[in-house]
Amino acid sequence: MRYPSDRRPKHSGQVKKLTSSTSNATGRASSQRPRRRIWPMISISGIIALGGLIMGHTAWRFLSTQPVEEMVLLTATSRLNTLSDLASVAVPPRNGRPQLYPLPAAEDVWQCRVVVIGGSLGGIAAASHSMASGAQTCLIEVTPWLGGQISSQGVSAIDESWTMRWSDKFSSSWKRFKSIIEKQSIELPGWTGGGARRVEQLNSCWVGPLCFLPEAGDRASTALLEDVSQYAPNSQWATSTAFKGAEFSDDGRRITAIHAVRREPLNEQYQPKGQLWEELPVWYGWSDTDEFRKIPLRIEPPPGEEFIVIDATDTGELVGWAQIPHRQGSEAQSITGEPNAPGQSNPECTQAFTLPFILAIRDDGGASLERLQEQESDYNLIEHWRAYSLNGFPTFSGRSFFNYRRVVSLIQNDPTGGTPIPGDMTLVNWNPGNDWNWMNPPLILTEERLQTSNQYRNWMGGLSVSALKQGSSHALLFARWLLETQALPNYPLSVLDGIDSPMGTESGLSMVPYIREGRRIIGYPAYGQDEFMVREQDVRWDLPGTRDLRPTTVALTHYSVDIHGCRYRNWEPSLEASGAPANEGRVRPTYIPLESLVPQGVDNMLVGGKAIAVTHIVNAITRIHYGEWSIGAAAGFTAGWLVTDHDLAIDPNQIIVDGHMDDLQVHLKNQGLRIDW
């Protein structure tokens, strides 16, 4: 196993291409790439014709009636957004799928047999298992770090089912990956005493067996991919690369290419802001900016071949952009038949998202508190303040708030009985604290909002800028609340931001939010459902109607039904599944069948993360670290198996009907993946 060198993280959008030697995927040094306009040429007559429309009443009315978050995306992404909005009317979909317009010519072209969109925890599992099966694999990740939950989303504290831990029900690849994390070396800042230490020398928290600084999650993810890439030459991956859309076959059933845009910082000292609401339009825009050079990327199968695409994004970006059948938010009982589902559906009611930060026992002379006191909010400070609480937990000693996700323990004392010391750090992911559950507006844009904001022509991440901004304010104000109410003379507190930020950001918040729930596909008819989804009855010991999903199971997980709910500012009915939460003692082993990973309407696609076919309630189980890993691993291996076994020549949706399910399950077990209890 090779490990990356010990150094501070860089945010350069690096590309890794594995051939006989490591090289930049463009084949030339980025410093030699000329700055350029990437928009395609438009005819003079087209400009004249459309110019009249742009200056006319129709264009003004279109722009002036958009919600705030959609206006930001429409006006900030490029010089020609308004032109593309109107010109898109003349480019109707030819196959029922959205069409990107304008589409810059690709400056970089990758070829591979398996494409993983999203370097989330599920994406890392998918890519590593795909490569381990011998499939040439490509992966893109929008943030500068790989690993999702365990790095850029700041949830670098492994939370697992106690039952699975006691009975050792984890897959061998998950245990191996945790071992890689433990061996990562971190350079501690000087105010702690400095020096390099491995994660295993700093780990002491009580949420689970492994808590670590987020940088270690990125390094471990990179180390794993570098190791397994030996089995799949010419595989490659890139961070700082945003998904933009796809091309489909004439019948709309096969993905034939993926489009993305990679950004290269113009300043070597670039550091993400940790304010995604500001960065989203820049990260997803096609155009060069003062901060970045942009490189349009096309990913396609090798000549004469086809590929399989895995959506491993936490929000289901490909699912949302391609209008693949899916649901979001809470479903009505009439749809799912779940005892604890609400009476009506609410697509806005996804689980709360969180922007974690690192709190240290450190006397910084009040500098971080002074910065936090300048934080503004769209809402009255009192509205935020009354949401904060430690829920009766002590702040420091024993089974405390600080020891809960303590990522640096300099003397590694007992997390349930000991007391932290100066220099210790904790990861703050706390409810009620930095969870943001308000739906004014909802985070995940609905199809109507995507249409209004023109994202089917120019995908910009599919998230509400307003919700991101409010969640950011809420998190920073919680940090201020902690410093003002919980610090003691012997336990001074500071929030680590700027150059000291373990999150790698200016604000000290995670690069992107920890998003618990996004879009969830609807599976093919199976197990008595025309629109298959794993339901509440399938995962509870104390409810009737459990189905045996083992015949087509490809992944196994277990956790409590841990729903972080939704609400409106003025407490209108939220239609959340308020009666669904259940401790893990009432939860069965959760079997994930192949039907949960295969979407309707697309033949060469799988889901490798949170966007699988489960209900809003079951998502509260499958979203946790190991659930996401096991789903991604199953998707990655299945895709790799299909493209490397030349006797098969079938799509994922043909595995069951063609009688290959038993073979797949045998191969999954041979790869060390667990599909039975």
PDB file of C-alpha atoms in Angstrom, residues 39 169 202 208-209 249 277 289 349 351 357 379 408 426 428 456 459 466-467 477 509 523 561 617:
ATOM      1  CA  TRP A  39     -17.917  29.695 -25.301  1.00  0.00           C
ATOM      2  CA  LYS A 169     -20.539  -7.787  10.339  1.00  0.00           C
ATOM      3  CA  LEU A 202      -4.695  10.968  18.257  1.00  0.00           C
ATOM      4  CA  GLY A 208     -17.502   5.475  17.375  1.00  0.00           C
ATOM      5  CA  PRO A 209     -14.126   3.772  17.038  1.00  0.00           C
ATOM      6  CA  SER A 249     -28.610   7.785 -27.261  1.00  0.00           C
ATOM      7  CA  TRP A 277     -23.482  29.604  -1.359  1.00  0.00           C
ATOM      8  CA  THR A 289     -12.802  33.650 -13.573  1.00  0.00           C
ATOM      9  CA  CYS A 349     -38.916  17.837   3.560  1.00  0.00           C
ATOM     10  CA  GLN A 351     -33.402  15.714   6.309  1.00  0.00           C
ATOM     11  CA  PHE A 357     -16.449  23.005  12.100  1.00  0.00           C
ATOM     12  CA  TYR A 379     -33.035  36.124  10.434  1.00  0.00           C
ATOM     13  CA  VAL A 408      -7.407  15.261  18.327  1.00  0.00           C
ATOM     14  CA  THR A 426     -13.443  18.314  18.455  1.00  0.00           C
ATOM     15  CA  VAL A 428     -18.904  19.860  15.821  1.00  0.00           C
ATOM     16  CA  TYR A 456     -31.480  21.609 -17.413  1.00  0.00           C
ATOM     17  CA  TRP A 459     -26.422  22.497 -14.501  1.00  0.00           C
ATOM     18  CA  SER A 466     -30.386  30.835  -0.139  1.00  0.00           C
ATOM     19  CA  ALA A 467     -30.640  27.647   1.925  1.00  0.00           C
ATOM     20  CA  LEU A 477     -23.654  31.558  14.991  1.00  0.00           C
ATOM     21  CA  LEU A 509     -16.736  25.437   8.012  1.00  0.00           C
ATOM     22  CA  GLY A 523     -36.578   1.198  -8.748  1.00  0.00           C
ATOM     23  CA  VAL A 561     -33.763   5.115  12.093  1.00  0.00           C
ATOM     24  CA  ILE A 617     -37.641   6.901   6.369  1.00  0.00           C
TER      25      ILE A 617
END
